Amino acid sequence: MVLYNITVSVNASLAKEWVDYMHKVHIPDVLDTGHFRDYKLCRVEADEQGGLTFAVQYVAYSVESFNKYQNECAAELQQEFIERWGAKASAFRTVLPIISEGKA
């Protein structure tokens, strides 16, 4: 499995609107691709430099499923995000292959 992490710095005055957009539009669109089993939306607690930072994490069903998402879906969804938010929400992405998982 793969954890796909997107860290986003959002203009502080737009943070509530951005979170609402993520819950109502973007996250459902990503999950509707069928390549991810779940997501987490987290607030990153760190020294802020003019914005608030969030991490959106999706767990893909498999490496193959993640690769298919990257090849067939990611560009369009990322473009929609950029068109909606532009420089008001800048993102960088990290791909983390999962070695093991567990529950307490």
Coordinates of C-alpha atoms in Angstrom, one line a residue:
M1 CA 0.0 0.0 0.0
V2 CA 1.0 3.6 -0.4
L3 CA 0.3 6.7 1.7
Y4 CA 0.0 9.7 -0.5
N5 CA 0.6 12.9 1.5
I6 CA -0.1 16.4 0.3
T7 CA 1.1 19.2 2.5
V8 CA -0.7 22.5 1.8
S9 CA 0.0 26.0 3.1
V10 CA -3.2 28.0 3.0
N11 CA -3.7 31.7 3.3
A12 CA -4.9 32.1 7.0
S13 CA -7.9 34.2 6.0
L14 CA -9.1 31.4 3.6
A15 CA -8.4 28.4 5.8
K16 CA -12.0 27.7 6.8
E17 CA -13.2 28.1 3.2
W18 CA -10.4 25.8 2.1
V19 CA -11.3 23.1 4.6
D20 CA -14.9 23.3 3.6
Y21 CA -13.9 22.9 -0.1
M22 CA -11.7 19.9 0.8
H23 CA -14.5 18.2 2.6
K24 CA -17.3 18.9 0.1
V25 CA -15.4 18.8 -3.2
H26 CA -11.8 17.8 -3.5
I27 CA -11.6 14.8 -1.1
P28 CA -14.8 13.2 -2.5
D29 CA -13.5 13.7 -6.0
V30 CA -10.2 11.9 -5.1
L31 CA -12.0 9.1 -3.3
D32 CA -14.4 8.7 -6.2
T33 CA -11.5 7.7 -8.5
G34 CA -11.7 4.3 -6.6
H35 CA -7.9 4.1 -6.0
F36 CA -7.9 5.0 -2.3
R37 CA -9.4 3.2 0.7
D38 CA -9.5 6.2 3.1
Y39 CA -8.2 9.7 3.9
K40 CA -7.1 11.9 6.8
L41 CA -7.1 15.7 6.9
C42 CA -4.7 17.0 9.5
R43 CA -3.6 20.4 10.7
V44 CA 0.2 20.7 10.9
E45 CA 1.2 22.4 14.1
A46 CA 4.4 24.4 13.4
D47 CA 5.6 27.9 13.2
E48 CA 3.4 29.6 10.7
Q49 CA 4.9 31.9 8.0
G50 CA 1.8 33.8 6.7
G51 CA -0.5 30.8 6.4
L52 CA -1.9 27.7 8.0
T53 CA -0.5 24.3 7.1
F54 CA -2.5 21.1 6.5
A55 CA -1.7 17.5 5.5
V56 CA -4.1 15.5 3.4
Q57 CA -3.3 11.8 3.4
Y58 CA -4.8 9.2 1.2
V59 CA -4.1 5.4 1.5
A60 CA -4.1 3.7 -1.9
Y61 CA -5.2 0.1 -2.1
S62 CA -1.9 -0.9 -3.8
V63 CA 1.1 0.5 -5.6
E64 CA -0.6 -0.4 -8.9
S65 CA -3.8 1.5 -7.8
F66 CA -1.7 4.5 -6.8
N67 CA 0.2 4.4 -10.1
K68 CA -3.1 4.2 -12.1
Y69 CA -4.3 7.2 -10.1
Q70 CA -1.2 9.2 -10.9
N71 CA -1.4 8.3 -14.6
E72 CA -5.1 8.7 -15.2
C73 CA -6.5 11.0 -12.6
A74 CA -4.0 13.2 -10.7
A75 CA -3.3 15.8 -13.4
E76 CA -6.9 16.8 -13.8
L77 CA -7.7 16.9 -10.1
Q78 CA -4.5 18.9 -9.4
Q79 CA -5.4 21.4 -12.2
E80 CA -8.9 21.9 -10.8
F81 CA -7.3 22.6 -7.4
I82 CA -4.8 25.1 -8.9
E83 CA -7.6 26.9 -10.9
R84 CA -9.7 27.2 -7.7
W85 CA -6.9 28.2 -5.2
G86 CA -3.9 29.4 -7.2
A87 CA -1.2 30.9 -5.0
K88 CA -3.6 31.0 -2.0
A89 CA -2.9 27.3 -1.3
S90 CA 0.5 26.0 -2.3
A91 CA 1.0 22.2 -2.1
F92 CA 3.8 19.7 -2.2
R93 CA 3.3 15.9 -2.5
T94 CA 5.1 13.0 -0.9
V95 CA 4.7 9.3 -1.7
L96 CA 5.3 7.0 1.2
P97 CA 5.2 3.2 0.6
I98 CA 3.7 1.5 3.6
I99 CA 6.0 -1.1 5.1
S100 CA 3.6 -2.2 7.9
E101 CA 0.4 -1.1 9.6
G102 CA -1.2 -1.9 12.9
K103 CA -3.8 -1.0 15.5
A104 CA -3.4 -0.4 19.2

